[in-house]
Coordinates of C-alpha atoms in Angstrom, one line a residue:
Chain A
M22 CA -3.9 -32.1 -20.7
K23 CA -3.8 -35.9 -21.0
I24 CA -1.1 -37.7 -22.8
A25 CA -1.4 -41.5 -23.2
I26 CA 1.6 -43.7 -23.8
A27 CA 0.4 -46.8 -25.7
S28 CA 2.0 -49.3 -28.1
G29 CA 0.1 -52.3 -29.5
K30 CA 3.1 -54.6 -28.8
G31 CA 4.1 -55.2 -25.2
G32 CA 7.7 -54.5 -24.0
T33 CA 8.4 -51.7 -26.4
G34 CA 9.2 -49.2 -23.7
K35 CA 6.0 -47.5 -22.7
S36 CA 6.9 -47.4 -19.0
T37 CA 10.4 -46.1 -19.8
V38 CA 8.9 -43.3 -21.9
A39 CA 6.1 -42.6 -19.4
T40 CA 8.2 -42.4 -16.3
N41 CA 11.0 -40.4 -17.9
F42 CA 8.7 -38.0 -19.7
A43 CA 6.7 -37.3 -16.5
Y44 CA 10.0 -36.7 -14.7
L45 CA 11.1 -34.3 -17.4
L46 CA 7.7 -32.5 -17.4
S47 CA 7.8 -32.1 -13.6
K48 CA 11.0 -30.1 -13.9
I49 CA 9.2 -27.6 -16.2
Y50 CA 5.5 -27.6 -15.3
K51 CA 3.5 -27.7 -12.1
D52 CA 1.1 -30.4 -11.1
V53 CA 2.3 -33.3 -13.2
C54 CA 0.7 -36.7 -12.4
L55 CA 1.7 -40.1 -13.8
L56 CA -1.1 -42.6 -14.0
D57 CA -0.1 -46.2 -14.4
C58 CA -3.2 -47.6 -16.1
D59 CA -1.6 -51.0 -16.8
V60 CA -3.4 -52.4 -13.7
E61 CA -2.8 -56.0 -14.6
E62 CA 1.0 -55.5 -14.4
P63 CA 1.8 -52.1 -13.1
N64 CA 5.5 -51.4 -12.9
C65 CA 6.1 -47.6 -13.0
H66 CA 6.4 -47.6 -9.2
I67 CA 9.6 -49.7 -9.6
F68 CA 11.3 -46.6 -11.2
L69 CA 9.6 -43.9 -9.0
K70 CA 9.8 -45.7 -5.7
P71 CA 6.8 -43.6 -4.6
Y72 CA 5.6 -42.9 -1.1
F73 CA 1.9 -43.9 -1.1
N74 CA -0.4 -41.9 1.3
E75 CA -3.8 -43.0 0.1
I76 CA -5.3 -46.4 -0.8
E77 CA -8.8 -47.0 -2.0
K78 CA -10.7 -50.2 -2.8
I79 CA -12.6 -50.2 -6.1
Y80 CA -15.8 -52.1 -6.6
V81 CA -18.0 -53.1 -9.5
E82 CA -21.7 -53.2 -8.7
T83 CA -23.2 -56.6 -9.5
P84 CA -26.8 -57.7 -9.4
V85 CA -28.6 -59.3 -6.5
I86 CA -32.1 -60.6 -7.2
D87 CA -34.9 -60.2 -4.6
V88 CA -36.7 -63.5 -5.2
E89 CA -39.8 -62.2 -3.3
K90 CA -40.2 -59.2 -5.6
C91 CA -39.2 -61.0 -8.9
V92 CA -42.1 -61.5 -11.3
K93 CA -40.1 -64.0 -13.4
C94 CA -40.2 -62.1 -16.7
G95 CA -36.6 -62.9 -17.7
K96 CA -36.0 -59.3 -19.0
C97 CA -32.9 -58.9 -17.0
A98 CA -31.2 -62.0 -18.6
E99 CA -32.3 -60.7 -22.0
V100 CA -30.8 -57.3 -21.6
C101 CA -27.5 -58.5 -20.2
Q102 CA -24.8 -58.2 -23.0
F103 CA -22.3 -60.2 -21.0
N104 CA -24.3 -63.3 -20.3
A105 CA -23.9 -62.8 -16.6
L106 CA -27.6 -63.6 -16.0
A107 CA -29.5 -66.6 -17.1
F108 CA -33.3 -67.2 -16.8
V109 CA -34.3 -70.8 -16.7
K110 CA -37.3 -72.5 -15.3
E111 CA -38.7 -69.3 -13.7
K112 CA -35.5 -68.6 -12.0
V113 CA -32.8 -66.0 -12.5
L114 CA -29.2 -67.2 -12.1
V115 CA -26.4 -64.7 -11.5
F116 CA -22.8 -65.2 -12.6
Q117 CA -21.1 -62.4 -10.6
E118 CA -17.7 -62.9 -12.2
L119 CA -19.0 -62.2 -15.7
C120 CA -20.8 -58.9 -14.7
H121 CA -19.3 -55.7 -16.1
G122 CA -21.4 -53.6 -13.7
C123 CA -23.3 -51.7 -16.5
G124 CA -26.5 -51.6 -14.5
S125 CA -28.8 -52.5 -17.5
C126 CA -30.5 -55.2 -15.5
V127 CA -31.3 -52.9 -12.7
L128 CA -32.9 -50.4 -15.1
T129 CA -34.8 -53.0 -17.0
C130 CA -36.4 -54.8 -14.1
P131 CA -40.1 -53.7 -14.1
V132 CA -40.5 -54.3 -10.4
N133 CA -37.2 -53.1 -9.0
A134 CA -36.3 -56.5 -7.8
I135 CA -32.6 -56.1 -8.5
G136 CA -30.3 -54.6 -6.0
E137 CA -26.6 -54.2 -6.3
K138 CA -23.7 -55.6 -4.3
G139 CA -20.1 -54.5 -4.8
R140 CA -17.4 -56.9 -6.1
E141 CA -13.9 -55.7 -5.3
V142 CA -11.9 -55.5 -8.5
G143 CA -8.8 -54.0 -7.0
V144 CA -7.2 -51.0 -5.3
I145 CA -5.8 -47.7 -6.4
E146 CA -2.9 -46.2 -4.6
K147 CA -2.0 -42.5 -4.7
G148 CA 1.4 -41.0 -3.7
V149 CA 4.4 -39.0 -4.7
G150 CA 7.6 -40.2 -6.3
C151 CA 10.6 -38.5 -8.0
G152 CA 9.0 -35.1 -7.3
F153 CA 5.6 -35.6 -8.9
D154 CA 2.2 -37.2 -8.2
F155 CA 1.7 -40.8 -9.0
I156 CA -1.4 -43.0 -9.1
H157 CA -1.7 -46.6 -10.0
G158 CA -4.2 -49.4 -9.9
K159 CA -3.6 -53.0 -8.8
L160 CA -6.1 -55.6 -10.1
R161 CA -7.3 -58.1 -7.6
I162 CA -5.7 -61.5 -8.2
G163 CA -8.2 -63.6 -10.1
E164 CA -10.2 -60.7 -11.3
A165 CA -10.7 -60.7 -15.1
M166 CA -12.3 -57.2 -15.6
S167 CA -9.7 -54.5 -15.7
P168 CA -11.5 -51.5 -17.4
P169 CA -13.5 -50.4 -14.3
L170 CA -10.2 -50.2 -12.3
I171 CA -8.5 -48.4 -15.2
K172 CA -11.4 -45.9 -15.3
A173 CA -11.0 -45.4 -11.5
V174 CA -7.3 -44.6 -11.9
K175 CA -8.0 -42.1 -14.6
K176 CA -10.8 -40.5 -12.5
A177 CA -8.5 -40.2 -9.5
G178 CA -6.0 -38.2 -11.6
Q179 CA -8.4 -36.1 -13.6
E180 CA -7.9 -32.9 -11.6
H181 CA -4.2 -32.7 -12.3
N182 CA -2.9 -30.2 -14.8
L183 CA -0.7 -32.6 -16.8
Q184 CA -1.7 -36.3 -16.8
I185 CA 0.7 -38.9 -18.3
L186 CA -1.1 -42.2 -18.8
D187 CA 1.0 -45.4 -19.0
C188 CA -1.4 -47.7 -20.9
P189 CA -1.6 -51.5 -21.2
P190 CA -0.4 -53.1 -24.4
G191 CA -2.8 -54.6 -26.9
T192 CA -5.9 -53.3 -28.7
S193 CA -8.7 -54.7 -26.6
C194 CA -10.9 -53.2 -23.8
P195 CA -8.1 -52.4 -21.3
A196 CA -6.0 -50.6 -23.9
I197 CA -9.0 -48.7 -25.2
A198 CA -10.3 -47.8 -21.7
A199 CA -6.8 -46.4 -20.9
V200 CA -6.3 -44.2 -24.1
Y201 CA -9.9 -43.1 -24.4
G202 CA -10.3 -39.3 -23.9
A203 CA -6.6 -38.6 -24.2
D204 CA -5.6 -35.4 -25.9
Y205 CA -2.6 -37.0 -27.6
V206 CA -1.2 -40.6 -27.8
F207 CA 2.5 -41.5 -28.1
M208 CA 2.7 -44.9 -29.8
V209 CA 6.0 -46.5 -28.6
T210 CA 7.3 -49.1 -31.0
E211 CA 10.5 -50.9 -31.8
P212 CA 12.1 -51.4 -35.2
T213 CA 11.2 -55.1 -35.6
P214 CA 8.6 -56.9 -37.6
F215 CA 6.7 -57.6 -34.4
G216 CA 6.8 -54.0 -33.4
L217 CA 5.6 -52.9 -36.8
Y218 CA 2.8 -55.4 -36.9
D219 CA 1.3 -54.5 -33.5
L220 CA 1.9 -50.8 -34.1
N221 CA -0.3 -51.1 -37.1
L222 CA -3.1 -52.8 -35.1
G223 CA -2.8 -50.0 -32.5
V224 CA -2.9 -47.3 -35.2
E225 CA -6.1 -48.8 -36.6
V226 CA -7.7 -48.6 -33.2
L227 CA -6.6 -45.0 -32.6
R228 CA -8.0 -44.0 -35.9
K229 CA -11.3 -45.6 -35.2
I230 CA -11.6 -43.8 -31.9
G231 CA -10.3 -40.6 -33.5
L232 CA -7.3 -39.7 -31.3
P233 CA -4.3 -37.7 -32.5
F234 CA -1.1 -39.6 -32.2
G235 CA 2.6 -39.9 -33.2
I236 CA 5.2 -42.6 -33.1
I237 CA 8.3 -43.0 -30.9
I238 CA 10.9 -45.5 -32.1
N239 CA 12.5 -47.0 -29.1
R240 CA 15.7 -49.2 -29.3
S241 CA 16.3 -47.2 -32.5
G242 CA 19.1 -48.4 -34.8
E243 CA 19.9 -49.9 -38.2
N244 CA 16.4 -51.3 -38.8
D245 CA 14.5 -48.0 -38.3
K246 CA 13.6 -47.9 -42.0
L247 CA 11.0 -50.6 -41.3
I248 CA 9.0 -48.1 -39.1
E249 CA 9.9 -45.0 -41.1
D250 CA 8.6 -46.4 -44.4
Y251 CA 5.3 -47.4 -42.6
A252 CA 5.0 -44.0 -41.0
K253 CA 5.6 -42.3 -44.4
T254 CA 2.9 -44.3 -46.2
Q255 CA 0.5 -43.8 -43.3
K256 CA 1.4 -40.1 -43.0
I257 CA 2.1 -40.4 -39.3
N258 CA 4.8 -38.3 -37.6
I259 CA 7.7 -39.9 -36.0
L260 CA 8.1 -37.8 -32.9
T261 CA 11.4 -39.0 -31.7
K262 CA 13.8 -41.9 -31.5
I263 CA 15.5 -43.4 -28.4
A264 CA 18.7 -45.2 -29.2
D265 CA 19.3 -48.9 -28.7
D266 CA 21.9 -48.2 -26.0
R267 CA 23.1 -50.7 -23.5
K268 CA 23.4 -48.0 -20.8
I269 CA 19.6 -47.4 -21.0
A270 CA 19.0 -51.2 -20.6
E271 CA 21.3 -51.1 -17.5
C272 CA 19.3 -48.2 -16.0
Y273 CA 16.1 -50.0 -16.7
S274 CA 17.1 -53.3 -15.2
G275 CA 18.4 -51.4 -12.1
G276 CA 15.0 -49.7 -11.7
E277 CA 16.5 -46.3 -12.4
L278 CA 15.1 -43.4 -14.3
V279 CA 17.2 -42.9 -17.5
L280 CA 17.1 -39.1 -17.4
R281 CA 18.5 -39.1 -13.9
A282 CA 21.4 -41.5 -14.7
L283 CA 21.9 -40.4 -18.3
P284 CA 20.8 -36.7 -18.6
E285 CA 22.2 -36.6 -22.1
Y286 CA 19.1 -38.4 -23.2
K287 CA 16.9 -35.3 -22.4
E288 CA 17.7 -34.4 -26.0
A289 CA 15.6 -37.4 -27.3
F290 CA 12.6 -36.3 -25.1
Q291 CA 12.7 -32.6 -26.3
P292 CA 10.3 -33.2 -29.3
L293 CA 7.8 -34.7 -27.0
L294 CA 7.7 -31.5 -24.9
N295 CA 6.7 -29.6 -28.0
I296 CA 3.5 -31.6 -28.1
V297 CA 2.7 -30.4 -24.6
R298 CA 3.6 -26.8 -25.4
E299 CA 1.3 -26.8 -28.4
G300 CA -1.5 -28.4 -26.4
I301 CA -1.4 -25.9 -23.6
Chain B
M22 CA -39.4 -86.7 -24.3
K23 CA -36.9 -84.5 -26.1
I24 CA -33.1 -84.5 -26.0
A25 CA -30.6 -82.0 -27.3
I26 CA -27.3 -83.0 -29.0
T27 CA -24.5 -80.5 -29.7
S28 CA -24.0 -80.8 -33.4
S29 CA -21.6 -79.5 -36.1
G30 CA -24.4 -79.5 -38.7
M31 CA -28.1 -79.7 -39.3
N32 CA -28.4 -83.5 -39.9
L33 CA -28.2 -86.7 -37.9
E34 CA -25.2 -87.7 -40.0
D35 CA -23.2 -84.7 -38.9
Q36 CA -20.6 -85.0 -36.1
V37 CA -21.3 -84.3 -32.5
D38 CA -19.8 -80.9 -31.6
L39 CA -17.6 -81.5 -28.6
R40 CA -18.2 -78.0 -27.4
L41 CA -21.3 -76.9 -25.7
G42 CA -21.3 -73.1 -25.4
R43 CA -19.7 -72.6 -28.8
A44 CA -21.2 -75.6 -30.6
V45 CA -22.3 -74.9 -34.2
G46 CA -25.8 -75.8 -33.3
F47 CA -28.2 -78.2 -31.5
I48 CA -30.2 -81.1 -32.9
I49 CA -33.4 -81.3 -30.8
Y50 CA -34.5 -84.9 -31.1
D51 CA -38.0 -86.2 -30.1
L52 CA -37.5 -89.8 -28.8
E53 CA -41.2 -90.7 -29.0
K54 CA -41.9 -89.3 -32.5
D55 CA -38.5 -90.1 -33.9
T56 CA -38.3 -86.6 -35.4
Y57 CA -35.8 -83.8 -35.0
N58 CA -35.2 -80.1 -35.7
Y59 CA -32.1 -78.0 -35.7
V60 CA -31.4 -74.9 -33.7
D61 CA -28.4 -72.8 -34.6
N62 CA -26.0 -71.3 -32.0
N63 CA -24.7 -68.4 -34.1
Q64 CA -25.4 -65.9 -31.3
N65 CA -22.9 -67.7 -29.0
L66 CA -20.2 -68.6 -31.5
N67 CA -19.2 -64.9 -31.4
A68 CA -20.1 -64.1 -27.8
M69 CA -17.2 -62.5 -26.0
Q70 CA -18.0 -64.3 -22.8
G71 CA -20.7 -66.5 -21.2
A72 CA -21.4 -68.6 -24.3
G73 CA -21.9 -71.7 -22.1
I74 CA -24.5 -69.9 -20.0
Q75 CA -26.5 -68.6 -22.9
A76 CA -26.3 -71.8 -24.9
A77 CA -27.5 -73.8 -21.8
Q78 CA -30.4 -71.4 -21.4
N79 CA -31.4 -71.8 -25.0
V80 CA -31.3 -75.6 -24.6
V81 CA -33.4 -75.4 -21.5
N82 CA -36.0 -73.3 -23.4
Q83 CA -36.3 -76.1 -25.9
N84 CA -37.9 -78.1 -23.1
V85 CA -35.4 -81.0 -23.4
D86 CA -34.9 -83.5 -20.6
A87 CA -31.2 -84.2 -21.4
I88 CA -28.3 -82.9 -23.4
I89 CA -25.6 -84.9 -25.1
T90 CA -22.3 -83.3 -25.7
G91 CA -18.5 -83.7 -25.6
N92 CA -17.5 -81.4 -22.8
C93 CA -19.4 -79.3 -20.3
G94 CA -17.9 -76.4 -18.3
P95 CA -19.0 -75.3 -14.8
K96 CA -21.3 -72.4 -15.7
A97 CA -23.3 -74.3 -18.3
F98 CA -23.4 -77.2 -15.9
S99 CA -24.9 -75.0 -13.2
V100 CA -27.6 -73.6 -15.5
L101 CA -28.5 -77.1 -16.9
T102 CA -28.7 -78.8 -13.5
Q103 CA -30.7 -76.0 -11.9
A104 CA -33.2 -76.4 -14.8
G105 CA -33.3 -80.2 -14.2
V106 CA -31.7 -81.0 -17.6
K107 CA -29.5 -84.2 -17.4
I108 CA -26.0 -83.8 -19.0
F109 CA -24.3 -86.7 -20.9
I110 CA -20.7 -86.0 -21.8
G111 CA -18.0 -87.8 -23.7
A112 CA -20.1 -88.3 -26.9
E113 CA -18.4 -88.4 -30.2
G114 CA -19.0 -89.5 -33.8
A115 CA -22.2 -88.9 -35.7
V116 CA -25.2 -87.4 -34.0
K117 CA -27.3 -90.5 -34.8
E118 CA -24.7 -92.8 -33.2
A119 CA -24.8 -90.6 -30.0
I120 CA -28.6 -91.0 -30.0
E121 CA -28.4 -94.8 -30.3
K122 CA -25.9 -94.9 -27.4
Y123 CA -28.2 -92.7 -25.4
K124 CA -31.1 -95.1 -26.1
N125 CA -29.0 -98.1 -25.1
N126 CA -27.9 -96.4 -21.8
E127 CA -24.3 -96.4 -23.0
L128 CA -23.6 -92.7 -22.2
Q129 CA -22.3 -91.6 -18.8
E130 CA -24.4 -88.9 -17.0
A131 CA -22.1 -86.1 -15.8
Q132 CA -22.1 -85.4 -12.0
T133 CA -19.8 -82.4 -12.3
A134 CA -18.4 -80.2 -15.1
N135 CA -15.6 -82.1 -16.8
V136 CA -13.7 -79.0 -18.2
E137 CA -12.7 -75.7 -16.6
G138 CA -14.5 -72.4 -17.2
H139 CA -12.9 -69.9 -19.5
W140 CA -13.3 -67.0 -17.1
M141 CA -11.6 -67.7 -13.7

């Protein structure tokens, strides 16, 4: 089973929920793996302090034109949806950094004049922390394309019984690449106008992809009505609330798991366990 | 010979569009015949990436010898120079004024891209 933790807005508490939920699950179930899919700014490892025993470089295949074989038809540049190829004055120009590695040009070339060369997009690291498996990806500095690395992280963890995916914020390709294929999504939000606005964007995306989801209100307090009213009109379940408690913030800023330092908060995570129980 | 001017509209009175990749369109002007036609750039206005490359390729396919624009990034610059199209940057005002300046050799030919790319 795969559970994705997403948000829309950044900084709502995805990693806090993901790390603590995985920790709690690992006390009950076997073979739990936390996948930090926020490869542009991974930070779950700060809380887990994992021991990494495997590192793997991830490549995206980009085109290399064999000028001898090329018949100068320009079909490769035509088929490229990412404008990574241009065909001017009987010559194919390749812009490696724009290539998404889809392979369309290779398939389209009538004379097999296009080969492929890997561009390193980043690394994935596998290890163990806080008693469960952990995998994360680190995007190469300067690399703009994160989805191939996110997919590699997910693939590396696909054999595990329970996969918890900490997803990047936003509603664009990285966020979609991360949540795609999840059995359930926890949308973590905060009771502020910003939290609500971005939550709604995220909800629209999830509905379009057709994934089941529920809301977690983090930093819950006197303004919860903002989210509750929205959830009611949209007919979305609020799964649980995590209080706006200074002690949690202190744990977080010290790089500690909340459930280790403040076990009384297990209560707030209980409703989330039901989702797993129902799913299994 | 023909030249292209990045334009915010279909006529010579319209303003030069300072962008190349995401220009509204191009005026293709024939210097000998003193005639012009307009080529839109809708396809690249909404491109998620590589608008400069695609726009430059389209300009090259119009068989122009030069392009007049406001700014030119590194990838469009690369496509245009490899195709032998001269690039004149820093144009502004109405398209017809830019053409006059070009005819009077008042525009500077770009030796490098003058703005950064949008992708690395």
